JSON list of C-alpha atoms in Angstrom, two decimals:
[
{"chain": "A", "resi": 1, "resn": "UNK", "atom": "CA", "xyz": [54.79, 174.99, 68.43]},
{"chain": "A", "resi": 2, "resn": "UNK", "atom": "CA", "xyz": [52.03, 176.76, 66.50]},
{"chain": "A", "resi": 3, "resn": "UNK", "atom": "CA", "xyz": [48.90, 175.23, 64.90]},
{"chain": "A", "resi": 4, "resn": "UNK", "atom": "CA", "xyz": [50.57, 171.84, 64.39]},
{"chain": "A", "resi": 5, "resn": "UNK", "atom": "CA", "xyz": [48.62, 169.25, 62.37]},
{"chain": "A", "resi": 6, "resn": "UNK", "atom": "CA", "xyz": [49.58, 165.73, 61.37]},
{"chain": "A", "resi": 7, "resn": "UNK", "atom": "CA", "xyz": [47.31, 163.49, 59.30]},
{"chain": "A", "resi": 8, "resn": "UNK", "atom": "CA", "xyz": [44.33, 162.44, 61.41]},
{"chain": "A", "resi": 9, "resn": "UNK", "atom": "CA", "xyz": [46.41, 162.05, 64.57]},
{"chain": "A", "resi": 10, "resn": "UNK", "atom": "CA", "xyz": [47.08, 165.60, 65.79]},
{"chain": "A", "resi": 11, "resn": "UNK", "atom": "CA", "xyz": [45.01, 168.72, 65.25]},
{"chain": "A", "resi": 12, "resn": "UNK", "atom": "CA", "xyz": [45.87, 172.34, 65.98]},
{"chain": "A", "resi": 13, "resn": "UNK", "atom": "CA", "xyz": [48.54, 171.84, 68.65]},
{"chain": "A", "resi": 14, "resn": "UNK", "atom": "CA", "xyz": [50.02, 175.08, 69.98]},
{"chain": "A", "resi": 15, "resn": "UNK", "atom": "CA", "xyz": [52.30, 175.33, 73.02]},
{"chain": "A", "resi": 16, "resn": "UNK", "atom": "CA", "xyz": [55.49, 176.90, 74.35]},
{"chain": "A", "resi": 17, "resn": "UNK", "atom": "CA", "xyz": [58.38, 175.24, 76.16]},
{"chain": "A", "resi": 18, "resn": "UNK", "atom": "CA", "xyz": [61.13, 177.30, 77.75]},
{"chain": "A", "resi": 19, "resn": "UNK", "atom": "CA", "xyz": [64.71, 176.55, 78.68]},
{"chain": "A", "resi": 20, "resn": "UNK", "atom": "CA", "xyz": [64.88, 174.73, 82.01]},
{"chain": "A", "resi": 21, "resn": "UNK", "atom": "CA", "xyz": [61.26, 173.54, 81.93]},
{"chain": "A", "resi": 22, "resn": "UNK", "atom": "CA", "xyz": [60.41, 170.07, 83.22]},
{"chain": "A", "resi": 23, "resn": "UNK", "atom": "CA", "xyz": [57.44, 169.16, 81.04]},
{"chain": "A", "resi": 24, "resn": "UNK", "atom": "CA", "xyz": [55.01, 166.27, 81.44]},
{"chain": "A", "resi": 25, "resn": "UNK", "atom": "CA", "xyz": [53.05, 165.22, 78.36]},
{"chain": "A", "resi": 26, "resn": "UNK", "atom": "CA", "xyz": [50.01, 163.15, 79.30]},
{"chain": "A", "resi": 27, "resn": "UNK", "atom": "CA", "xyz": [47.39, 161.36, 77.25]},
{"chain": "A", "resi": 28, "resn": "UNK", "atom": "CA", "xyz": [45.77, 158.03, 76.51]},
{"chain": "A", "resi": 29, "resn": "UNK", "atom": "CA", "xyz": [47.16, 155.34, 74.23]},
{"chain": "A", "resi": 30, "resn": "UNK", "atom": "CA", "xyz": [46.77, 156.37, 70.61]},
{"chain": "A", "resi": 31, "resn": "UNK", "atom": "CA", "xyz": [46.28, 160.00, 71.59]},
{"chain": "A", "resi": 32, "resn": "UNK", "atom": "CA", "xyz": [49.32, 161.18, 69.64]},
{"chain": "A", "resi": 33, "resn": "UNK", "atom": "CA", "xyz": [51.94, 161.73, 72.37]},
{"chain": "A", "resi": 34, "resn": "UNK", "atom": "CA", "xyz": [54.69, 159.76, 70.63]},
{"chain": "A", "resi": 35, "resn": "UNK", "atom": "CA", "xyz": [53.72, 161.24, 67.25]},
{"chain": "A", "resi": 36, "resn": "UNK", "atom": "CA", "xyz": [54.12, 164.71, 68.75]},
{"chain": "A", "resi": 37, "resn": "UNK", "atom": "CA", "xyz": [57.61, 163.80, 70.01]},
{"chain": "A", "resi": 38, "resn": "UNK", "atom": "CA", "xyz": [58.60, 162.45, 66.59]},
{"chain": "A", "resi": 39, "resn": "UNK", "atom": "CA", "xyz": [57.47, 165.70, 65.01]},
{"chain": "A", "resi": 40, "resn": "UNK", "atom": "CA", "xyz": [59.64, 167.67, 67.44]},
{"chain": "A", "resi": 41, "resn": "UNK", "atom": "CA", "xyz": [62.58, 165.46, 66.51]},
{"chain": "A", "resi": 42, "resn": "UNK", "atom": "CA", "xyz": [61.87, 165.81, 62.77]},
{"chain": "A", "resi": 43, "resn": "UNK", "atom": "CA", "xyz": [61.45, 162.04, 62.48]},
{"chain": "A", "resi": 44, "resn": "UNK", "atom": "CA", "xyz": [58.00, 162.84, 61.08]},
{"chain": "A", "resi": 45, "resn": "UNK", "atom": "CA", "xyz": [57.00, 165.92, 59.10]},
{"chain": "A", "resi": 46, "resn": "UNK", "atom": "CA", "xyz": [53.83, 167.84, 59.95]},
{"chain": "A", "resi": 47, "resn": "UNK", "atom": "CA", "xyz": [51.13, 168.49, 57.36]},
{"chain": "A", "resi": 48, "resn": "UNK", "atom": "CA", "xyz": [50.89, 172.09, 58.52]},
{"chain": "A", "resi": 49, "resn": "UNK", "atom": "CA", "xyz": [51.88, 174.33, 61.38]},
{"chain": "A", "resi": 50, "resn": "UNK", "atom": "CA", "xyz": [55.25, 175.38, 62.74]},
{"chain": "A", "resi": 51, "resn": "UNK", "atom": "CA", "xyz": [57.83, 173.99, 65.13]},
{"chain": "A", "resi": 52, "resn": "UNK", "atom": "CA", "xyz": [60.46, 176.58, 65.96]},
{"chain": "A", "resi": 53, "resn": "UNK", "atom": "CA", "xyz": [63.57, 176.31, 68.11]},
{"chain": "A", "resi": 54, "resn": "UNK", "atom": "CA", "xyz": [65.13, 179.60, 69.19]},
{"chain": "A", "resi": 55, "resn": "UNK", "atom": "CA", "xyz": [68.63, 178.23, 68.85]},
{"chain": "A", "resi": 56, "resn": "UNK", "atom": "CA", "xyz": [70.29, 175.44, 66.90]},
{"chain": "A", "resi": 57, "resn": "UNK", "atom": "CA", "xyz": [69.76, 172.27, 68.95]},
{"chain": "A", "resi": 58, "resn": "UNK", "atom": "CA", "xyz": [71.31, 169.91, 66.42]},
{"chain": "A", "resi": 59, "resn": "UNK", "atom": "CA", "xyz": [73.33, 167.31, 68.36]},
{"chain": "A", "resi": 60, "resn": "UNK", "atom": "CA", "xyz": [72.04, 168.87, 71.60]},
{"chain": "A", "resi": 61, "resn": "UNK", "atom": "CA", "xyz": [68.95, 166.70, 72.01]},
{"chain": "A", "resi": 62, "resn": "UNK", "atom": "CA", "xyz": [68.99, 163.50, 74.04]},
{"chain": "A", "resi": 63, "resn": "UNK", "atom": "CA", "xyz": [66.17, 161.05, 73.25]},
{"chain": "A", "resi": 64, "resn": "UNK", "atom": "CA", "xyz": [65.06, 157.73, 74.69]},
{"chain": "A", "resi": 65, "resn": "UNK", "atom": "CA", "xyz": [62.19, 156.30, 72.61]},
{"chain": "A", "resi": 66, "resn": "UNK", "atom": "CA", "xyz": [59.31, 154.22, 73.89]},
{"chain": "A", "resi": 67, "resn": "UNK", "atom": "CA", "xyz": [60.10, 150.52, 74.34]},
{"chain": "A", "resi": 68, "resn": "UNK", "atom": "CA", "xyz": [63.79, 151.16, 73.63]},
{"chain": "A", "resi": 69, "resn": "UNK", "atom": "CA", "xyz": [64.80, 148.55, 76.20]},
{"chain": "A", "resi": 70, "resn": "UNK", "atom": "CA", "xyz": [63.23, 145.76, 74.10]},
{"chain": "A", "resi": 71, "resn": "UNK", "atom": "CA", "xyz": [65.74, 146.38, 71.30]},
{"chain": "A", "resi": 72, "resn": "UNK", "atom": "CA", "xyz": [68.80, 144.41, 72.35]},
{"chain": "A", "resi": 73, "resn": "UNK", "atom": "CA", "xyz": [70.67, 144.47, 69.07]},
{"chain": "A", "resi": 74, "resn": "UNK", "atom": "CA", "xyz": [72.56, 141.60, 67.50]},
{"chain": "A", "resi": 75, "resn": "UNK", "atom": "CA", "xyz": [76.01, 142.22, 68.95]},
{"chain": "A", "resi": 76, "resn": "UNK", "atom": "CA", "xyz": [77.30, 141.53, 72.48]},
{"chain": "A", "resi": 77, "resn": "UNK", "atom": "CA", "xyz": [77.82, 145.14, 73.57]},
{"chain": "A", "resi": 78, "resn": "UNK", "atom": "CA", "xyz": [78.65, 146.01, 77.17]},
{"chain": "A", "resi": 79, "resn": "UNK", "atom": "CA", "xyz": [76.95, 148.76, 79.11]},
{"chain": "A", "resi": 80, "resn": "UNK", "atom": "CA", "xyz": [79.99, 151.00, 78.69]},
{"chain": "A", "resi": 81, "resn": "UNK", "atom": "CA", "xyz": [80.08, 150.38, 74.93]},
{"chain": "A", "resi": 82, "resn": "UNK", "atom": "CA", "xyz": [76.37, 151.18, 74.59]},
{"chain": "A", "resi": 83, "resn": "UNK", "atom": "CA", "xyz": [76.83, 154.48, 76.44]},
{"chain": "A", "resi": 84, "resn": "UNK", "atom": "CA", "xyz": [79.88, 155.47, 74.39]},
{"chain": "A", "resi": 85, "resn": "UNK", "atom": "CA", "xyz": [77.93, 155.12, 71.14]},
{"chain": "A", "resi": 86, "resn": "UNK", "atom": "CA", "xyz": [76.60, 158.56, 72.10]},
{"chain": "A", "resi": 87, "resn": "UNK", "atom": "CA", "xyz": [79.89, 159.87, 70.71]},
{"chain": "A", "resi": 88, "resn": "UNK", "atom": "CA", "xyz": [79.71, 158.01, 67.40]},
{"chain": "A", "resi": 89, "resn": "UNK", "atom": "CA", "xyz": [79.46, 161.27, 65.42]},
{"chain": "A", "resi": 90, "resn": "UNK", "atom": "CA", "xyz": [82.40, 162.88, 67.17]},
{"chain": "A", "resi": 91, "resn": "UNK", "atom": "CA", "xyz": [85.98, 162.66, 65.95]},
{"chain": "A", "resi": 92, "resn": "UNK", "atom": "CA", "xyz": [87.11, 161.51, 69.39]},
{"chain": "A", "resi": 93, "resn": "UNK", "atom": "CA", "xyz": [85.06, 158.34, 68.98]},
{"chain": "A", "resi": 94, "resn": "UNK", "atom": "CA", "xyz": [87.36, 157.25, 66.17]},
{"chain": "A", "resi": 95, "resn": "UNK", "atom": "CA", "xyz": [90.20, 157.13, 68.62]},
{"chain": "A", "resi": 96, "resn": "UNK", "atom": "CA", "xyz": [89.38, 157.59, 72.25]},
{"chain": "A", "resi": 97, "resn": "UNK", "atom": "CA", "xyz": [86.92, 159.82, 74.04]},
{"chain": "A", "resi": 98, "resn": "UNK", "atom": "CA", "xyz": [88.42, 162.60, 76.13]},
{"chain": "A", "resi": 99, "resn": "UNK", "atom": "CA", "xyz": [89.27, 162.31, 79.83]},
{"chain": "A", "resi": 100, "resn": "UNK", "atom": "CA", "xyz": [86.52, 164.85, 80.59]},
{"chain": "A", "resi": 101, "resn": "UNK", "atom": "CA", "xyz": [83.95, 162.81, 78.68]},
{"chain": "A", "resi": 102, "resn": "UNK", "atom": "CA", "xyz": [85.08, 159.65, 80.44]},
{"chain": "A", "resi": 103, "resn": "UNK", "atom": "CA", "xyz": [84.74, 161.33, 83.84]},
{"chain": "A", "resi": 104, "resn": "UNK", "atom": "CA", "xyz": [81.28, 162.64, 83.01]},
{"chain": "A", "resi": 105, "resn": "UNK", "atom": "CA", "xyz": [80.10, 159.19, 81.89]},
{"chain": "A", "resi": 106, "resn": "UNK", "atom": "CA", "xyz": [81.32, 157.71, 85.17]},
{"chain": "A", "resi": 107, "resn": "UNK", "atom": "CA", "xyz": [79.62, 160.53, 87.09]},
{"chain": "A", "resi": 108, "resn": "UNK", "atom": "CA", "xyz": [76.31, 159.79, 85.35]},
{"chain": "A", "resi": 109, "resn": "UNK", "atom": "CA", "xyz": [76.67, 156.04, 85.87]},
{"chain": "A", "resi": 110, "resn": "UNK", "atom": "CA", "xyz": [77.26, 156.57, 89.58]},
{"chain": "A", "resi": 111, "resn": "UNK", "atom": "CA", "xyz": [74.25, 158.88, 89.88]},
{"chain": "A", "resi": 112, "resn": "UNK", "atom": "CA", "xyz": [71.99, 156.44, 88.08]},
{"chain": "A", "resi": 113, "resn": "UNK", "atom": "CA", "xyz": [73.51, 153.53, 90.03]},
{"chain": "A", "resi": 114, "resn": "UNK", "atom": "CA", "xyz": [74.79, 151.50, 87.09]},
{"chain": "A", "resi": 115, "resn": "UNK", "atom": "CA", "xyz": [78.54, 151.96, 87.59]},
{"chain": "A", "resi": 116, "resn": "UNK", "atom": "CA", "xyz": [78.77, 148.36, 88.82]},
{"chain": "A", "resi": 117, "resn": "UNK", "atom": "CA", "xyz": [77.21, 147.20, 85.54]},
{"chain": "A", "resi": 118, "resn": "UNK", "atom": "CA", "xyz": [79.87, 148.84, 83.37]},
{"chain": "A", "resi": 119, "resn": "UNK", "atom": "CA", "xyz": [81.30, 145.59, 81.97]},
{"chain": "A", "resi": 120, "resn": "UNK", "atom": "CA", "xyz": [78.06, 143.60, 81.84]},
{"chain": "A", "resi": 121, "resn": "UNK", "atom": "CA", "xyz": [76.38, 142.84, 78.53]},
{"chain": "A", "resi": 122, "resn": "UNK", "atom": "CA", "xyz": [73.39, 145.05, 77.84]},
{"chain": "A", "resi": 123, "resn": "UNK", "atom": "CA", "xyz": [71.26, 142.04, 76.86]},
{"chain": "A", "resi": 124, "resn": "UNK", "atom": "CA", "xyz": [71.76, 140.54, 80.32]},
{"chain": "A", "resi": 125, "resn": "UNK", "atom": "CA", "xyz": [70.26, 143.50, 82.20]},
{"chain": "A", "resi": 126, "resn": "UNK", "atom": "CA", "xyz": [66.76, 143.84, 83.63]},
{"chain": "A", "resi": 127, "resn": "UNK", "atom": "CA", "xyz": [64.31, 146.25, 81.99]},
{"chain": "A", "resi": 128, "resn": "UNK", "atom": "CA", "xyz": [64.90, 148.88, 84.66]},
{"chain": "A", "resi": 129, "resn": "UNK", "atom": "CA", "xyz": [68.67, 148.61, 84.36]},
{"chain": "A", "resi": 130, "resn": "UNK", "atom": "CA", "xyz": [68.49, 148.92, 80.58]},
{"chain": "A", "resi": 131, "resn": "UNK", "atom": "CA", "xyz": [66.34, 152.01, 80.94]},
{"chain": "A", "resi": 132, "resn": "UNK", "atom": "CA", "xyz": [68.93, 153.68, 83.16]},
{"chain": "A", "resi": 133, "resn": "UNK", "atom": "CA", "xyz": [71.73, 152.79, 80.72]},
{"chain": "A", "resi": 134, "resn": "UNK", "atom": "CA", "xyz": [69.81, 154.44, 77.88]},
{"chain": "A", "resi": 135, "resn": "UNK", "atom": "CA", "xyz": [69.15, 157.55, 79.98]},
{"chain": "A", "resi": 136, "resn": "UNK", "atom": "CA", "xyz": [72.87, 157.85, 80.73]},
{"chain": "A", "resi": 137, "resn": "UNK", "atom": "CA", "xyz": [73.64, 157.40, 77.03]},
{"chain": "A", "resi": 138, "resn": "UNK", "atom": "CA", "xyz": [71.16, 160.19, 76.21]},
{"chain": "A", "resi": 139, "resn": "UNK", "atom": "CA", "xyz": [72.82, 162.47, 78.77]},
{"chain": "A", "resi": 140, "resn": "UNK", "atom": "CA", "xyz": [76.44, 161.65, 77.88]},
{"chain": "A", "resi": 141, "resn": "UNK", "atom": "CA", "xyz": [76.69, 164.42, 75.27]},
{"chain": "A", "resi": 142, "resn": "UNK", "atom": "CA", "xyz": [75.33, 167.01, 77.72]},
{"chain": "A", "resi": 143, "resn": "UNK", "atom": "CA", "xyz": [72.15, 167.79, 75.77]},
{"chain": "A", "resi": 144, "resn": "UNK", "atom": "CA", "xyz": [70.19, 170.99, 76.26]},
{"chain": "A", "resi": 145, "resn": "UNK", "atom": "CA", "xyz": [66.92, 169.12, 75.68]},
{"chain": "A", "resi": 146, "resn": "UNK", "atom": "CA", "xyz": [66.15, 165.62, 76.97]},
{"chain": "A", "resi": 147, "resn": "UNK", "atom": "CA", "xyz": [63.08, 163.82, 75.59]},
{"chain": "A", "resi": 148, "resn": "UNK", "atom": "CA", "xyz": [61.90, 160.67, 77.37]},
{"chain": "A", "resi": 149, "resn": "UNK", "atom": "CA", "xyz": [58.99, 158.64, 76.02]},
{"chain": "A", "resi": 150, "resn": "UNK", "atom": "CA", "xyz": [57.48, 156.72, 78.96]},
{"chain": "A", "resi": 151, "resn": "UNK", "atom": "CA", "xyz": [60.87, 156.12, 80.60]},
{"chain": "A", "resi": 152, "resn": "UNK", "atom": "CA", "xyz": [59.44, 154.92, 83.92]},
{"chain": "A", "resi": 153, "resn": "UNK", "atom": "CA", "xyz": [58.04, 151.69, 82.44]},
{"chain": "A", "resi": 154, "resn": "UNK", "atom": "CA", "xyz": [59.76, 148.67, 83.96]},
{"chain": "A", "resi": 155, "resn": "UNK", "atom": "CA", "xyz": [61.02, 150.47, 87.06]},
{"chain": "A", "resi": 156, "resn": "UNK", "atom": "CA", "xyz": [59.94, 149.41, 90.54]},
{"chain": "A", "resi": 157, "resn": "UNK", "atom": "CA", "xyz": [58.79, 152.10, 92.98]},
{"chain": "A", "resi": 158, "resn": "UNK", "atom": "CA", "xyz": [62.18, 152.57, 94.63]},
{"chain": "A", "resi": 159, "resn": "UNK", "atom": "CA", "xyz": [64.04, 152.73, 91.32]},
{"chain": "A", "resi": 160, "resn": "UNK", "atom": "CA", "xyz": [61.40, 155.07, 89.92]},
{"chain": "A", "resi": 161, "resn": "UNK", "atom": "CA", "xyz": [61.76, 157.47, 92.85]},
{"chain": "A", "resi": 162, "resn": "UNK", "atom": "CA", "xyz": [65.56, 157.58, 92.54]},
{"chain": "A", "resi": 163, "resn": "UNK", "atom": "CA", "xyz": [65.28, 157.93, 88.76]},
{"chain": "A", "resi": 164, "resn": "UNK", "atom": "CA", "xyz": [62.90, 160.92, 89.01]},
{"chain": "A", "resi": 165, "resn": "UNK", "atom": "CA", "xyz": [65.05, 162.56, 91.67]},
{"chain": "A", "resi": 166, "resn": "UNK", "atom": "CA", "xyz": [68.09, 162.30, 89.38]},
{"chain": "A", "resi": 167, "resn": "UNK", "atom": "CA", "xyz": [66.15, 163.83, 86.50]},
{"chain": "A", "resi": 168, "resn": "UNK", "atom": "CA", "xyz": [65.06, 166.68, 88.76]},
{"chain": "A", "resi": 169, "resn": "UNK", "atom": "CA", "xyz": [68.68, 167.20, 89.82]},
{"chain": "A", "resi": 170, "resn": "UNK", "atom": "CA", "xyz": [70.02, 167.50, 86.27]},
{"chain": "A", "resi": 171, "resn": "UNK", "atom": "CA", "xyz": [67.08, 169.71, 85.35]},
{"chain": "A", "resi": 172, "resn": "UNK", "atom": "CA", "xyz": [67.79, 172.14, 88.17]},
{"chain": "A", "resi": 173, "resn": "UNK", "atom": "CA", "xyz": [71.60, 172.03, 88.27]},
{"chain": "A", "resi": 174, "resn": "UNK", "atom": "CA", "xyz": [72.32, 171.83, 84.53]},
{"chain": "A", "resi": 175, "resn": "UNK", "atom": "CA", "xyz": [69.21, 173.64, 83.27]},
{"chain": "A", "resi": 176, "resn": "UNK", "atom": "CA", "xyz": [68.51, 170.74, 80.92]},
{"chain": "A", "resi": 177, "resn": "UNK", "atom": "CA", "xyz": [64.99, 171.06, 79.54]},
{"chain": "A", "resi": 178, "resn": "UNK", "atom": "CA", "xyz": [63.11, 167.78, 80.00]},
{"chain": "A", "resi": 179, "resn": "UNK", "atom": "CA", "xyz": [60.05, 166.52, 78.14]},
{"chain": "A", "resi": 180, "resn": "UNK", "atom": "CA", "xyz": [58.67, 163.48, 79.94]},
{"chain": "A", "resi": 181, "resn": "UNK", "atom": "CA", "xyz": [55.90, 161.50, 78.21]},
{"chain": "A", "resi": 182, "resn": "UNK", "atom": "CA", "xyz": [53.80, 159.44, 80.61]},
{"chain": "A", "resi": 183, "resn": "UNK", "atom": "CA", "xyz": [50.32, 158.04, 81.28]},
{"chain": "A", "resi": 184, "resn": "UNK", "atom": "CA", "xyz": [50.18, 159.36, 84.81]},
{"chain": "A", "resi": 185, "resn": "UNK", "atom": "CA", "xyz": [51.95, 162.00, 86.88]},
{"chain": "A", "resi": 186, "resn": "UNK", "atom": "CA", "xyz": [52.63, 159.92, 90.00]},
{"chain": "A", "resi": 187, "resn": "UNK", "atom": "CA", "xyz": [55.79, 160.99, 91.83]},
{"chain": "A", "resi": 188, "resn": "UNK", "atom": "CA", "xyz": [56.86, 163.24, 88.97]},
{"chain": "A", "resi": 189, "resn": "UNK", "atom": "CA", "xyz": [54.06, 165.69, 89.75]},
{"chain": "A", "resi": 190, "resn": "UNK", "atom": "CA", "xyz": [55.95, 167.64, 92.41]},
{"chain": "A", "resi": 191, "resn": "UNK", "atom": "CA", "xyz": [58.87, 168.31, 90.04]},
{"chain": "A", "resi": 192, "resn": "UNK", "atom": "CA", "xyz": [57.24, 169.34, 86.79]},
{"chain": "A", "resi": 193, "resn": "UNK", "atom": "CA", "xyz": [56.79, 172.96, 85.74]},
{"chain": "A", "resi": 194, "resn": "UNK", "atom": "CA", "xyz": [54.12, 172.41, 83.06]},
{"chain": "A", "resi": 195, "resn": "UNK", "atom": "CA", "xyz": [51.71, 169.70, 81.98]},
{"chain": "A", "resi": 196, "resn": "UNK", "atom": "CA", "xyz": [50.26, 169.25, 78.49]},
{"chain": "A", "resi": 197, "resn": "UNK", "atom": "CA", "xyz": [47.43, 166.79, 77.82]},
{"chain": "A", "resi": 198, "resn": "UNK", "atom": "CA", "xyz": [47.48, 165.54, 74.22]},
{"chain": "A", "resi": 199, "resn": "UNK", "atom": "CA", "xyz": [44.64, 163.43, 72.95]},
{"chain": "A", "resi": 200, "resn": "UNK", "atom": "CA", "xyz": [44.34, 164.22, 69.26]},
{"chain": "A", "resi": 201, "resn": "UNK", "atom": "CA", "xyz": [44.50, 167.85, 70.20]},
{"chain": "A", "resi": 202, "resn": "UNK", "atom": "CA", "xyz": [45.73, 169.83, 73.20]},
{"chain": "A", "resi": 203, "resn": "UNK", "atom": "CA", "xyz": [43.38, 169.49, 76.17]}
]
């Protein structure tokens, strides 16, 4: 990211993120953290500056937006159905996902301790449970980059610890690059490789 500017929100942001990094992005409310993420995802377009990926990451980015758990939808989808929407752009989704994909989903659900919720309706889950379902959905397609916007909101201390440990595991074992937006480092501090403070500009 080089000399990135967006309206009056972000000014002259330059930084580098490498494959396998576990990045924490810190900053106060209104400081531009979520705007920065949306620029990376091409949801927003910068006024000037450059965002460059050194390989094509189309369909290789997993993303869980801020406050995603508050959006329940208008249909009675189960946890399993929510997770399998990760394959909506794949041909296999029109029929049936592969055995390998099914096994990987179950593996993720076990690791994030939601396998017992497989048949429950998403709208019936607690905030922390919903968050874990959305993380599993974001990981189901085996992304190379995982972007999480304040994903620890709504998790109690025990769930948060297990959640962070699982993220660290997939970061180390699968070399998935993680960008973790948060207000405070807390227990994530011992796992991260870099920290960027964004408050209008890079601090």
